PDB file of C-alpha atoms in Angstrom:
ATOM      1  CA  MET A   1      82.478  96.644 117.875  1.00 85.00           C
ATOM      2  CA  ILE A   2      82.310  99.757 119.959  1.00 92.00           C
ATOM      3  CA  SER A   3      82.145 103.001 118.030  1.00 94.00           C
ATOM      4  CA  TYR A   4      82.481 105.640 120.735  1.00 97.00           C
ATOM      5  CA  SER A   5      84.305 105.677 124.084  1.00 96.00           C
ATOM      6  CA  ALA A   6      83.734 108.571 126.492  1.00 97.00           C
ATOM      7  CA  VAL A   7      86.543 108.884 129.039  1.00 97.00           C
ATOM      8  CA  ILE A   8      85.629 111.098 132.008  1.00 96.00           C
ATOM      9  CA  PRO A   9      87.947 111.842 134.981  1.00 95.00           C
ATOM     10  CA  VAL A  10      86.099 112.425 138.257  1.00 95.00           C
ATOM     11  CA  LYS A  11      87.211 114.240 141.370  1.00 92.00           C
ATOM     12  CA  ASP A  12      84.519 115.121 143.845  1.00 90.00           C
ATOM     13  CA  GLU A  13      81.685 115.684 141.384  1.00 91.00           C
ATOM     14  CA  GLU A  14      78.814 113.762 142.984  1.00 90.00           C
ATOM     15  CA  GLY A  15      76.326 116.501 142.193  1.00 89.00           C
ATOM     16  CA  SER A  16      76.834 116.546 138.453  1.00 92.00           C
ATOM     17  CA  LEU A  17      77.346 112.792 137.745  1.00 94.00           C
ATOM     18  CA  PRO A  18      73.600 111.780 137.420  1.00 94.00           C
ATOM     19  CA  ILE A  19      72.927 114.652 135.163  1.00 94.00           C
ATOM     20  CA  LEU A  20      75.965 114.099 133.054  1.00 95.00           C
ATOM     21  CA  HIS A  21      75.125 110.400 132.714  1.00 95.00           C
ATOM     22  CA  GLU A  22      71.589 111.163 131.425  1.00 95.00           C
ATOM     23  CA  ARG A  23      72.738 113.629 128.975  1.00 95.00           C
ATOM     24  CA  LEU A  24      75.451 111.298 127.615  1.00 96.00           C
ATOM     25  CA  LYS A  25      72.940 108.519 127.224  1.00 95.00           C
ATOM     26  CA  LYS A  26      70.635 110.839 125.161  1.00 95.00           C
ATOM     27  CA  VAL A  27      73.580 112.002 122.949  1.00 96.00           C
ATOM     28  CA  PHE A  28      74.850 108.443 122.178  1.00 96.00           C
ATOM     29  CA  THR A  29      71.353 107.136 121.681  1.00 94.00           C
ATOM     30  CA  LYS A  30      70.851 109.785 118.981  1.00 94.00           C
ATOM     31  CA  LEU A  31      74.155 108.825 117.383  1.00 95.00           C
ATOM     32  CA  GLY A  32      72.799 105.281 117.095  1.00 93.00           C
ATOM     33  CA  LYS A  33      76.059 103.354 117.430  1.00 94.00           C
ATOM     34  CA  PRO A  34      77.597 101.110 120.162  1.00 95.00           C
ATOM     35  CA  TYR A  35      79.295 103.172 122.908  1.00 96.00           C
ATOM     36  CA  GLU A  36      80.805 102.985 126.323  1.00 96.00           C
ATOM     37  CA  VAL A  37      81.269 105.555 129.114  1.00 96.00           C
ATOM     38  CA  ILE A  38      84.266 105.192 131.300  1.00 96.00           C
ATOM     39  CA  PHE A  39      84.261 107.086 134.566  1.00 96.00           C
ATOM     40  CA  VAL A  40      87.706 107.291 136.273  1.00 96.00           C
ATOM     41  CA  ASP A  41      87.543 108.327 139.846  1.00 95.00           C
ATOM     42  CA  ASP A  42      90.709 110.066 140.931  1.00 93.00           C
ATOM     43  CA  GLY A  43      90.465 109.650 144.718  1.00 92.00           C
ATOM     44  CA  SER A  44      87.231 111.547 145.400  1.00 93.00           C
ATOM     45  CA  THR A  45      86.404 112.252 149.020  1.00 91.00           C
ATOM     46  CA  ASP A  46      82.702 112.874 148.593  1.00 91.00           C
ATOM     47  CA  ASN A  47      80.061 110.390 147.451  1.00 92.00           C
ATOM     48  CA  SER A  48      81.124 110.295 143.773  1.00 93.00           C
ATOM     49  CA  VAL A  49      82.143 106.604 143.848  1.00 94.00           C
ATOM     50  CA  ALA A  50      78.884 105.510 145.416  1.00 94.00           C
ATOM     51  CA  THR A  51      76.952 107.590 142.865  1.00 95.00           C
ATOM     52  CA  MET A  52      78.877 106.093 139.912  1.00 95.00           C
ATOM     53  CA  GLN A  53      78.417 102.532 141.317  1.00 94.00           C
ATOM     54  CA  ARG A  54      74.604 103.030 141.388  1.00 94.00           C
ATOM     55  CA  LEU A  55      74.660 104.411 137.860  1.00 94.00           C
ATOM     56  CA  ALA A  56      76.774 101.433 136.610  1.00 92.00           C
ATOM     57  CA  LYS A  57      74.366  98.886 138.077  1.00 92.00           C
ATOM     58  CA  ARG A  58      71.559 100.361 135.936  1.00 92.00           C
ATOM     59  CA  ASP A  59      73.638 100.950 132.680  1.00 93.00           C
ATOM     60  CA  LYS A  60      75.588  98.229 131.005  1.00 93.00           C
ATOM     61  CA  HIS A  61      77.374 100.932 128.948  1.00 94.00           C
ATOM     62  CA  LEU A  62      79.108 102.405 131.995  1.00 95.00           C
ATOM     63  CA  THR A  63      82.513 101.301 133.326  1.00 95.00           C
ATOM     64  CA  LEU A  64      83.981 102.505 136.621  1.00 96.00           C
ATOM     65  CA  ILE A  65      87.727 102.729 137.369  1.00 95.00           C
ATOM     66  CA  THR A  66      88.660 103.842 140.853  1.00 95.00           C
ATOM     67  CA  PHE A  67      91.943 105.039 142.229  1.00 94.00           C
ATOM     68  CA  ARG A  68      92.908 104.469 145.909  1.00 91.00           C
ATOM     69  CA  ALA A  69      94.064 108.116 146.114  1.00 92.00           C
ATOM     70  CA  ASN A  70      94.356 111.238 144.075  1.00 90.00           C
ATOM     71  CA  PHE A  71      96.960 110.618 141.330  1.00 89.00           C
ATOM     72  CA  GLY A  72      96.079 113.501 139.077  1.00 88.00           C
ATOM     73  CA  LYS A  73      94.038 114.037 135.941  1.00 90.00           C
ATOM     74  CA  SER A  74      96.770 112.761 133.547  1.00 89.00           C
ATOM     75  CA  ALA A  75      96.863 109.347 135.373  1.00 91.00           C
ATOM     76  CA  ALA A  76      93.074 109.200 135.334  1.00 94.00           C
ATOM     77  CA  LEU A  77      92.983 109.929 131.628  1.00 94.00           C
ATOM     78  CA  ALA A  78      95.714 107.435 130.921  1.00 92.00           C
ATOM     79  CA  ALA A  79      93.818 104.751 132.734  1.00 93.00           C
ATOM     80  CA  GLY A  80      90.638 105.573 130.834  1.00 94.00           C
ATOM     81  CA  LEU A  81      92.339 105.602 127.506  1.00 94.00           C
ATOM     82  CA  LYS A  82      93.958 102.238 128.165  1.00 93.00           C
ATOM     83  CA  LYS A  83      90.479 100.786 128.804  1.00 93.00           C
ATOM     84  CA  ALA A  84      88.765 102.488 125.854  1.00 94.00           C
ATOM     85  CA  GLN A  85      87.850 100.261 122.912  1.00 94.00           C
ATOM     86  CA  GLY A  86      85.938 102.712 120.713  1.00 94.00           C
ATOM     87  CA  GLU A  87      87.079 103.810 117.271  1.00 96.00           C
ATOM     88  CA  ILE A  88      86.487 107.353 118.373  1.00 97.00           C
ATOM     89  CA  VAL A  89      87.479 108.588 121.834  1.00 97.00           C
ATOM     90  CA  ILE A  90      85.633 111.503 123.558  1.00 97.00           C
ATOM     91  CA  MET A  91      87.251 113.251 126.624  1.00 96.00           C
ATOM     92  CA  LEU A  92      84.928 115.210 128.762  1.00 93.00           C
ATOM     93  CA  ASP A  93      85.126 116.746 132.266  1.00 93.00           C
ATOM     94  CA  ALA A  94      82.537 115.720 134.821  1.00 92.00           C
ATOM     95  CA  ASP A  95      81.571 119.190 136.021  1.00 90.00           C
ATOM     96  CA  LEU A  96      79.069 119.872 133.149  1.00 91.00           C
ATOM     97  CA  GLN A  97      80.782 123.188 132.141  1.00 91.00           C
ATOM     98  CA  ASP A  98      81.409 121.554 128.813  1.00 89.00           C
ATOM     99  CA  ASP A  99      78.215 120.693 126.997  1.00 92.00           C
ATOM    100  CA  PRO A 100      77.737 116.974 125.982  1.00 94.00           C
ATOM    101  CA  ASP A 101      75.445 118.098 123.225  1.00 95.00           C
ATOM    102  CA  GLU A 102      78.466 119.400 121.402  1.00 95.00           C
ATOM    103  CA  ILE A 103      79.912 115.877 120.990  1.00 96.00           C
ATOM    104  CA  PRO A 104      78.160 115.080 117.605  1.00 96.00           C
ATOM    105  CA  THR A 105      79.454 118.261 116.102  1.00 95.00           C
ATOM    106  CA  LEU A 106      83.024 117.506 117.103  1.00 96.00           C
ATOM    107  CA  ILE A 107      82.638 113.877 115.840  1.00 96.00           C
ATOM    108  CA  LYS A 108      81.328 115.183 112.459  1.00 95.00           C
ATOM    109  CA  LYS A 109      84.434 117.358 112.078  1.00 96.00           C
ATOM    110  CA  LEU A 110      86.595 114.200 112.112  1.00 95.00           C
ATOM    111  CA  ASP A 111      84.877 113.208 108.811  1.00 92.00           C
ATOM    112  CA  GLU A 112      86.684 116.217 107.165  1.00 94.00           C
ATOM    113  CA  GLY A 113      89.978 114.345 107.437  1.00 94.00           C
ATOM    114  CA  TYR A 114      91.055 115.388 110.976  1.00 96.00           C
ATOM    115  CA  ASP A 115      92.382 113.007 113.589  1.00 96.00           C
ATOM    116  CA  PHE A 116      91.910 115.220 116.640  1.00 97.00           C
ATOM    117  CA  VAL A 117      89.273 117.891 117.303  1.00 97.00           C
ATOM    118  CA  ASN A 118      89.758 120.185 120.323  1.00 96.00           C
ATOM    119  CA  GLY A 119      87.006 122.203 121.951  1.00 95.00           C
ATOM    120  CA  TRP A 120      87.422 125.947 122.076  1.00 94.00           C
ATOM    121  CA  ARG A 121      85.632 127.718 124.944  1.00 92.00           C
ATOM    122  CA  LYS A 122      85.222 130.885 122.996  1.00 89.00           C
ATOM    123  CA  LYS A 123      82.858 132.510 125.501  1.00 88.00           C
ATOM    124  CA  ARG A 124      84.077 131.172 128.918  1.00 85.00           C
ATOM    125  CA  ALA A 125      81.829 131.281 131.918  1.00 78.00           C
ATOM    126  CA  ASP A 126      84.705 131.606 134.460  1.00 79.00           C
ATOM    127  CA  SER A 127      86.102 134.200 136.788  1.00 80.00           C
ATOM    128  CA  PHE A 128      88.449 136.945 135.464  1.00 81.00           C
ATOM    129  CA  SER A 129      91.508 135.461 137.114  1.00 80.00           C
ATOM    130  CA  LYS A 130      90.839 132.087 135.555  1.00 80.00           C
ATOM    131  CA  LYS A 131      90.297 133.629 132.176  1.00 82.00           C
ATOM    132  CA  LEU A 132      93.522 135.591 132.449  1.00 84.00           C
ATOM    133  CA  SER A 133      95.631 132.667 133.518  1.00 82.00           C
ATOM    134  CA  SER A 134      94.145 130.571 130.766  1.00 83.00           C
ATOM    135  CA  PHE A 135      94.840 133.292 128.223  1.00 87.00           C
ATOM    136  CA  LEU A 136      98.420 133.589 129.192  1.00 85.00           C
ATOM    137  CA  PHE A 137      98.773 129.809 129.247  1.00 85.00           C
ATOM    138  CA  ASN A 138      97.316 129.359 125.760  1.00 86.00           C
ATOM    139  CA  LYS A 139      99.355 132.150 124.224  1.00 89.00           C
ATOM    140  CA  GLY A 140     102.534 130.827 125.724  1.00 85.00           C
ATOM    141  CA  THR A 141     101.823 127.268 124.683  1.00 86.00           C
ATOM    142  CA  SER A 142     100.922 128.287 121.163  1.00 88.00           C
ATOM    143  CA  PHE A 143     104.121 130.380 120.761  1.00 86.00           C
ATOM    144  CA  ILE A 144     106.532 127.850 122.228  1.00 83.00           C
ATOM    145  CA  SER A 145     105.023 124.692 120.744  1.00 85.00           C
ATOM    146  CA  GLY A 146     104.139 126.040 117.265  1.00 87.00           C
ATOM    147  CA  VAL A 147     100.632 124.429 117.587  1.00 91.00           C
ATOM    148  CA  HIS A 148      98.229 127.284 117.077  1.00 91.00           C
ATOM    149  CA  LEU A 149      95.052 126.705 119.008  1.00 94.00           C
ATOM    150  CA  HIS A 150      93.026 128.999 121.257  1.00 93.00           C
ATOM    151  CA  ASP A 151      92.182 126.591 124.135  1.00 93.00           C
ATOM    152  CA  PHE A 152      94.625 123.766 124.766  1.00 91.00           C
ATOM    153  CA  ASN A 153      93.109 122.840 128.088  1.00 87.00           C
ATOM    154  CA  CYS A 154      89.515 122.513 127.083  1.00 91.00           C
ATOM    155  CA  GLY A 155      88.215 119.302 128.692  1.00 91.00           C
ATOM    156  CA  LEU A 156      86.102 118.447 125.607  1.00 96.00           C
ATOM    157  CA  LYS A 157      88.087 116.628 122.977  1.00 97.00           C
ATOM    158  CA  VAL A 158      87.267 114.129 120.321  1.00 97.00           C
ATOM    159  CA  PHE A 159      89.879 112.014 118.435  1.00 97.00           C
ATOM    160  CA  LYS A 160      90.515 108.692 116.737  1.00 96.00           C
ATOM    161  CA  ASN A 161      91.627 105.718 118.805  1.00 94.00           C
ATOM    162  CA  GLU A 162      95.046 105.654 117.072  1.00 94.00           C
ATOM    163  CA  VAL A 163      95.759 109.045 118.620  1.00 94.00           C
ATOM    164  CA  ALA A 164      95.039 107.569 122.100  1.00 91.00           C
ATOM    165  CA  ASP A 165      97.670 104.917 121.431  1.00 88.00           C
ATOM    166  CA  GLU A 166     100.322 107.576 120.899  1.00 86.00           C
ATOM    167  CA  LEU A 167      99.545 109.674 123.925  1.00 87.00           C
ATOM    168  CA  TYR A 168     102.078 109.592 126.762  1.00 80.00           C
ATOM    169  CA  LEU A 169     100.318 111.121 129.844  1.00 83.00           C
ATOM    170  CA  HIS A 170     101.830 111.565 133.237  1.00 77.00           C
ATOM    171  CA  GLY A 171     102.324 114.494 135.685  1.00 72.00           C
ATOM    172  CA  GLU A 172     100.112 117.183 134.304  1.00 75.00           C
ATOM    173  CA  LEU A 173     100.712 116.549 130.558  1.00 83.00           C
ATOM    174  CA  HIS A 174      96.948 116.318 129.981  1.00 88.00           C
ATOM    175  CA  ARG A 175      96.964 120.081 129.391  1.00 87.00           C
ATOM    176  CA  PHE A 176      99.151 119.552 126.333  1.00 90.00           C
ATOM    177  CA  ILE A 177      97.249 116.642 124.686  1.00 92.00           C
ATOM    178  CA  PRO A 178      96.671 118.615 121.497  1.00 93.00           C
ATOM    179  CA  VAL A 179     100.440 119.378 121.304  1.00 91.00           C
ATOM    180  CA  LEU A 180     101.342 115.749 121.767  1.00 90.00           C
ATOM    181  CA  ALA A 181      98.837 114.763 119.073  1.00 93.00           C
ATOM    182  CA  ALA A 182     100.217 117.475 116.616  1.00 92.00           C
ATOM    183  CA  LYS A 183     103.792 116.535 117.291  1.00 88.00           C
ATOM    184  CA  SER A 184     102.904 112.920 116.495  1.00 87.00           C
ATOM    185  CA  LYS A 185     101.885 114.183 113.014  1.00 90.00           C
ATOM    186  CA  PHE A 186      98.148 113.780 113.550  1.00 95.00           C
ATOM    187  CA  LYS A 187      95.890 116.432 111.917  1.00 96.00           C
ATOM    188  CA  VAL A 188      94.621 118.618 114.742  1.00 96.00           C
ATOM    189  CA  THR A 189      91.921 121.350 114.610  1.00 96.00           C
ATOM    190  CA  GLU A 190      89.468 123.007 117.014  1.00 96.00           C
ATOM    191  CA  LEU A 191      85.792 124.060 117.076  1.00 95.00           C
ATOM    192  CA  PRO A 192      84.042 126.650 119.317  1.00 94.00           C
ATOM    193  CA  VAL A 193      81.908 124.873 122.020  1.00 94.00           C
ATOM    194  CA  LEU A 194      79.474 126.086 124.602  1.00 92.00           C
ATOM    195  CA  HIS A 195      80.810 126.640 128.110  1.00 90.00           C
ATOM    196  CA  HIS A 196      78.507 126.841 131.141  1.00 87.00           C
ATOM    197  CA  PRO A 197      79.051 128.276 134.646  1.00 84.00           C
ATOM    198  CA  ARG A 198      80.073 125.723 137.274  1.00 79.00           C
ATOM    199  CA  LYS A 199      77.166 124.585 139.432  1.00 76.00           C
ATOM    200  CA  TYR A 200      78.738 121.612 141.219  1.00 67.00           C
ATOM    201  CA  GLY A 201      82.088 121.020 142.940  1.00 63.00           C
ATOM    202  CA  LYS A 202      85.106 123.392 143.021  1.00 66.00           C
ATOM    203  CA  SER A 203      87.584 124.397 140.343  1.00 63.00           C
ATOM    204  CA  LYS A 204      91.075 122.795 140.563  1.00 57.00           C
ATOM    205  CA  TYR A 205      92.779 125.375 138.470  1.00 57.00           C
ATOM    206  CA  GLY A 206      94.360 128.853 138.824  1.00 49.00           C
ATOM    207  CA  PHE A 207      97.535 130.865 138.964  1.00 50.00           C
ATOM    208  CA  GLY A 208      99.124 128.505 141.462  1.00 53.00           C
ATOM    209  CA  ARG A 209      99.697 125.906 138.811  1.00 55.00           C
ATOM    210  CA  SER A 210     101.230 128.195 136.211  1.00 54.00           C
ATOM    211  CA  TRP A 211     104.873 127.470 137.061  1.00 57.00           C
ATOM    212  CA  LYS A 212     104.149 123.737 136.803  1.00 64.00           C
ATOM    213  CA  GLY A 213     102.608 124.417 133.407  1.00 66.00           C
ATOM    214  CA  ILE A 214     105.842 125.859 132.118  1.00 69.00           C
ATOM    215  CA  LEU A 215     107.863 122.812 133.184  1.00 73.00           C
ATOM    216  CA  ASP A 216     105.199 120.487 131.685  1.00 74.00           C
ATOM    217  CA  LEU A 217     105.342 122.406 128.410  1.00 76.00           C
ATOM    218  CA  PHE A 218     109.031 121.992 128.100  1.00 78.00           C
ATOM    219  CA  THR A 219     108.604 118.305 128.918  1.00 77.00           C
ATOM    220  CA  THR A 220     105.983 117.977 126.269  1.00 77.00           C
ATOM    221  CA  ILE A 221     108.335 119.616 123.627  1.00 76.00           C
ATOM    222  CA  PHE A 222     111.189 117.437 124.652  1.00 78.00           C
ATOM    223  CA  ILE A 223     109.379 114.100 124.607  1.00 73.00           C
ATOM    224  CA  SER A 224     107.529 114.948 121.339  1.00 74.00           C
ATOM    225  CA  ASN A 225     110.419 116.499 119.397  1.00 72.00           C
ATOM    226  CA  TYR A 226     113.469 114.666 120.756  1.00 74.00           C
ATOM    227  CA  MET A 227     112.369 111.346 122.313  1.00 69.00           C
ATOM    228  CA  ALA A 228     113.785 109.434 119.280  1.00 69.00           C
ATOM    229  CA  LYS A 229     116.815 111.694 118.885  1.00 78.00           C
ATOM    230  CA  PRO A 230     118.007 112.984 122.254  1.00 82.00           C
ATOM    231  CA  ALA A 231     121.489 113.662 120.874  1.00 83.00           C
ATOM    232  CA  HIS A 232     120.011 116.414 118.757  1.00 82.00           C
ATOM    233  CA  PHE A 233     118.688 118.176 121.861  1.00 84.00           C
ATOM    234  CA  PHE A 234     121.635 117.769 124.200  1.00 89.00           C
ATOM    235  CA  GLY A 235     124.154 117.934 121.369  1.00 89.00           C
ATOM    236  CA  SER A 236     122.885 121.305 120.004  1.00 89.00           C
ATOM    237  CA  ILE A 237     123.063 122.997 123.405  1.00 92.00           C
ATOM    238  CA  GLY A 238     126.413 121.317 124.110  1.00 94.00           C
ATOM    239  CA  MET A 239     127.939 122.534 120.790  1.00 95.00           C
ATOM    240  CA  ILE A 240     126.751 126.092 121.556  1.00 96.00           C
ATOM    241  CA  PHE A 241     128.307 125.981 125.014  1.00 96.00           C
ATOM    242  CA  PHE A 242     131.539 124.461 123.714  1.00 96.00           C
ATOM    243  CA  THR A 243     131.866 126.898 120.829  1.00 96.00           C
ATOM    244  CA  VAL A 244     131.285 129.954 122.963  1.00 97.00           C
ATOM    245  CA  GLY A 245     133.693 128.730 125.579  1.00 96.00           C
ATOM    246  CA  PHE A 246     136.374 127.838 122.959  1.00 96.00           C
ATOM    247  CA  VAL A 247     136.084 131.336 121.437  1.00 96.00           C
ATOM    248  CA  MET A 248     136.327 133.010 124.833  1.00 96.00           C
ATOM    249  CA  ASP A 249     139.480 131.009 125.727  1.00 95.00           C
ATOM    250  CA  ALA A 250     141.016 131.497 122.332  1.00 95.00           C
ATOM    251  CA  TYR A 251     140.597 135.244 122.682  1.00 95.00           C
ATOM    252  CA  VAL A 252     142.332 135.201 126.179  1.00 94.00           C
ATOM    253  CA  THR A 253     145.109 133.013 124.742  1.00 94.00           C
ATOM    254  CA  TYR A 254     145.568 135.442 121.747  1.00 93.00           C
ATOM    255  CA  ILE A 255     145.897 138.371 124.130  1.00 92.00           C
ATOM    256  CA  LYS A 256     148.439 136.510 126.248  1.00 90.00           C
ATOM    257  CA  ILE A 257     150.546 135.594 123.219  1.00 91.00           C
ATOM    258  CA  THR A 258     150.495 139.021 121.659  1.00 91.00           C
ATOM    259  CA  THR A 259     150.860 141.149 124.734  1.00 89.00           C
ATOM    260  CA  GLY A 260     152.514 138.848 127.255  1.00 84.00           C
ATOM    261  CA  THR A 261     149.642 139.427 129.769  1.00 86.00           C
ATOM    262  CA  THR A 262     146.025 138.331 130.101  1.00 82.00           C
ATOM    263  CA  GLN A 263     145.052 141.968 130.794  1.00 83.00           C
ATOM    264  CA  ALA A 264     142.803 140.883 133.733  1.00 85.00           C
ATOM    265  CA  LYS A 265     140.873 138.525 131.546  1.00 89.00           C
ATOM    266  CA  ILE A 266     141.193 135.563 133.969  1.00 91.00           C
ATOM    267  CA  PRO A 267     137.384 135.486 134.760  1.00 92.00           C
ATOM    268  CA  LEU A 268     136.762 135.318 131.019  1.00 94.00           C
ATOM    269  CA  LEU A 269     139.188 132.439 130.811  1.00 93.00           C
ATOM    270  CA  LEU A 270     137.577 130.545 133.612  1.00 95.00           C
ATOM    271  CA  ALA A 271     134.097 131.183 132.199  1.00 96.00           C
ATOM    272  CA  GLY A 272     135.277 129.807 128.849  1.00 95.00           C
ATOM    273  CA  ILE A 273     136.707 126.690 130.549  1.00 96.00           C
ATOM    274  CA  LEU A 274     133.400 126.154 132.378  1.00 97.00           C
ATOM    275  CA  LEU A 275     131.408 126.401 129.186  1.00 96.00           C
ATOM    276  CA  ILE A 276     133.680 123.960 127.411  1.00 96.00           C
ATOM    277  CA  ILE A 277     133.272 121.434 130.235  1.00 97.00           C
ATOM    278  CA  LEU A 278     129.496 121.882 130.232  1.00 96.00           C
ATOM    279  CA  GLY A 279     129.494 121.441 126.475  1.00 95.00           C
ATOM    280  CA  VAL A 280     131.485 118.192 126.559  1.00 96.00           C
ATOM    281  CA  GLN A 281     129.136 116.944 129.320  1.00 96.00           C
ATOM    282  CA  LEU A 282     126.025 117.716 127.306  1.00 93.00           C
ATOM    283  CA  LEU A 283     127.387 116.111 124.208  1.00 93.00           C
ATOM    284  CA  SER A 284     128.328 113.009 126.258  1.00 94.00           C
ATOM    285  CA  ILE A 285     124.825 112.887 127.757  1.00 92.00           C
ATOM    286  CA  GLY A 286     123.317 113.077 124.227  1.00 87.00           C
ATOM    287  CA  LEU A 287     125.455 110.146 123.041  1.00 90.00           C
ATOM    288  CA  ILE A 288     124.617 108.088 126.159  1.00 91.00           C
ATOM    289  CA  ALA A 289     120.929 108.739 125.660  1.00 85.00           C
ATOM    290  CA  GLU A 290     121.232 107.643 122.010  1.00 84.00           C
ATOM    291  CA  MET A 291     122.925 104.390 123.165  1.00 87.00           C
ATOM    292  CA  ILE A 292     120.136 103.781 125.707  1.00 84.00           C
ATOM    293  CA  ALA A 293     117.493 104.419 123.072  1.00 75.00           C
ATOM    294  CA  TYR A 294     119.229 102.111 120.572  1.00 76.00           C
ATOM    295  CA  TYR A 295     119.533  99.362 123.267  1.00 77.00           C
ATOM    296  CA  PHE A 296     115.823  99.440 124.005  1.00 72.00           C
ATOM    297  CA  TYR A 297     115.019  99.565 120.305  1.00 64.00           C
ATOM    298  CA  LYS A 298     117.038  96.459 119.598  1.00 73.00           C
ATOM    299  CA  ARG A 299     115.563  94.733 122.695  1.00 76.00           C
ATOM    300  CA  ALA A 300     111.927  95.545 121.578  1.00 64.00           C
ATOM    301  CA  LYS A 301     112.704  94.330 118.116  1.00 61.00           C
ATOM    302  CA  SER A 302     114.127  90.990 119.328  1.00 69.00           C
ATOM    303  CA  ASP A 303     110.953  90.420 121.491  1.00 62.00           C
ATOM    304  CA  LEU A 304     108.732  90.608 118.389  1.00 55.00           C
TER     305      LEU A 304
END
């Protein structure tokens, strides 16, 4: 029975891989329990794959998954999690900015009753622009999601295997893994971890991805809060639109009845009609989504 599974996405990190591998071996040897290390190559264009193949030949604990092209970090993590067999899963970036020696401390935190421990790069060794974009991202995510952590996108995370079974990763949802875990009712916490300057490879993050982060955050909130009850999401917005539109049209109608003229309120009347139509459409979408969800629930139940 494997106790620990380390899942590590790789994209053009040939320089750091041998060092990371040795450090992981030392950490898991000290822990003294069966382990596996899963490298997932996400379409590297350097010698990362050849480097990992050499390491895998010498180490029976190492498993290599390779993608034919770059599919993104979420896809790489999803593939690694699917392969992981350990009772405890460790996520770690391959660039050595996060310190493997922090792993035992995070694992120990799980013994306090937590299901998910997120690293917190309290003293970041990054450029000002990266720190600023990360600060804004973390504040916005904390405010909108209601999950209060300081560093959602830290690559170093430790959690129980049952959390991995609940994670739905695609696009760039890997940045919101703590939110997905918390919304699935797992106990989530964080611990400060060391963060080192990048020595190998190039950073893949920055301001250019901020707008995607906003879309991914709303996707995360939707799938975690309303996946099982889509009518609540669409219905709530639809009812607001319908009510506002109805009140607007009722007001114009009242003016017409009492004064005999709309008093140039035709634009208000048309806006009200539009909102009513949008409201009905959203309510219908919510009901259709519920029917689809119920259909697949019944189908899955009949297959058991």
